[in-house]
XYZ file of C-alpha atoms in Angstrom:
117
model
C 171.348 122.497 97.662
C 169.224 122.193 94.703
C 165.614 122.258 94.844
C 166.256 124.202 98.697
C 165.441 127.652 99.137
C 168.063 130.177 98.811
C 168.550 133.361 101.604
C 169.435 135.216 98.600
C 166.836 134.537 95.317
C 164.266 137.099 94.583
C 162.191 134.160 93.760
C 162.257 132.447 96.775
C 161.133 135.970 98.065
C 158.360 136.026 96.251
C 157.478 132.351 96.672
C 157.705 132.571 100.420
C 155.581 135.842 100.934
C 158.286 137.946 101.521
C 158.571 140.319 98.710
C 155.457 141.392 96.912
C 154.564 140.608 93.186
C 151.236 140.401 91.267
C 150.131 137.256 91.314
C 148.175 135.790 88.560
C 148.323 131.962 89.626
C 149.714 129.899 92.144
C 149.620 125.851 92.326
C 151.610 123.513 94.612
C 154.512 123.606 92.406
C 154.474 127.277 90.581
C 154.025 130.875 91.172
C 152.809 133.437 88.192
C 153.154 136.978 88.514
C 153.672 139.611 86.158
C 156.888 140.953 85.403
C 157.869 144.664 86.585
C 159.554 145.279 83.208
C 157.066 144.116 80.804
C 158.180 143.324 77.304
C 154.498 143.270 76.122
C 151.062 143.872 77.185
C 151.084 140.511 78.711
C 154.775 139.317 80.521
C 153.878 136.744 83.728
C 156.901 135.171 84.800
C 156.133 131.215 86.239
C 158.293 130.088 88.720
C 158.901 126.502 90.298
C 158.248 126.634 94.059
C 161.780 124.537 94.394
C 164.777 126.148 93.428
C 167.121 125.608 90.272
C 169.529 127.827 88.566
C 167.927 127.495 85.363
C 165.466 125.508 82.972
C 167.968 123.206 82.235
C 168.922 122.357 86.017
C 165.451 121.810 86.443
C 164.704 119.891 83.431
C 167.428 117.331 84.758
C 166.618 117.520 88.309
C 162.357 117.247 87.873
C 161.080 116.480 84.418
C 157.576 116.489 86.159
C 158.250 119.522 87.611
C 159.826 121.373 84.120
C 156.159 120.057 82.528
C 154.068 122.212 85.410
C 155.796 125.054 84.162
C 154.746 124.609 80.620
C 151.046 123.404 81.581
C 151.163 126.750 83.536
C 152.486 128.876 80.545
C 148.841 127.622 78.765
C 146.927 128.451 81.846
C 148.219 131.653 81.818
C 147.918 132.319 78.148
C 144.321 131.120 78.593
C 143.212 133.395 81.030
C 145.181 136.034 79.532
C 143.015 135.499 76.460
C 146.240 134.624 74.165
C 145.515 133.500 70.925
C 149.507 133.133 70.646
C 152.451 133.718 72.772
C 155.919 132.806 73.468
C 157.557 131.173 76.460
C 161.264 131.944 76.934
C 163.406 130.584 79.148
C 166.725 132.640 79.390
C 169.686 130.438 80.222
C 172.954 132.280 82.059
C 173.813 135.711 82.033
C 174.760 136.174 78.452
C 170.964 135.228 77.567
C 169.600 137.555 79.423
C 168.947 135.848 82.592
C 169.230 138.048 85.738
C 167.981 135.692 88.465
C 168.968 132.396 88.768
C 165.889 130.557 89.702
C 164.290 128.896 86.488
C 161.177 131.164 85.296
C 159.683 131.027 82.098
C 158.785 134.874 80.358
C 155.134 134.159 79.065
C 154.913 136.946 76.284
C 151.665 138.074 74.124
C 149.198 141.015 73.430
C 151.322 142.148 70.694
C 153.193 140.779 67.452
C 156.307 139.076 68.392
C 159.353 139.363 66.169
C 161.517 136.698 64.838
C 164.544 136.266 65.653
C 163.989 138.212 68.971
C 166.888 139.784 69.203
């Protein structure tokens, strides 16, 4: 069921303790830890404690919710000491997107291409 943890997400893993990350920031609705593929000096992946296939699914589902991730993706930048970044959100497997739990990529530290690729 949306919003429920699932047995099988990485991310609900990591949000319940039971696989490690590097956590940069936790609130009542998110989790921020760095990725373990970075893409640039700074890559910290913020995830919604509830779980949703995507950004989309969550948009829908929990608009308030969707905006925590974004106020996070500032937070993040901010302590990061971003002047500028990018916040992706991969949708489906042909985007990119390996887990299906909605997680924005915060990306900075270095200049960032356009289009990305």
């Amino acid at each position: 069921m949306a919003g429920e943890p699932q047995d099988d997400c990485l991310f609900c893993k990591i949000v319940a303790g039971h696989v490690p990350a590097t956590i940069v920031r936790e609130t009542e609705t998110t989790v921020a830890f760095r990725d373990i593929n970075p893409q640039a000096p700074t890559h910290v992946l913020i995830i919604p404690r509830a779980h949703y296939k995507d950004g989309a699914a969550l948009a829908t589902a929990e608009p308030a919710l969707a905006a925590d991730l974004l106020r996070e993706a500032q937070a993040v930048a901010d302590e990061e000491k971003l002047d500028s970044y990018r916040v992706v959100f991969n949708t489906g497997a042909g985007a990119g997107q390996t887990v299906f739990h909605t997680h924005a990529h915060v990306l900075g530290g270095r200049g960032l291409e356009w289009p990305p690729g």
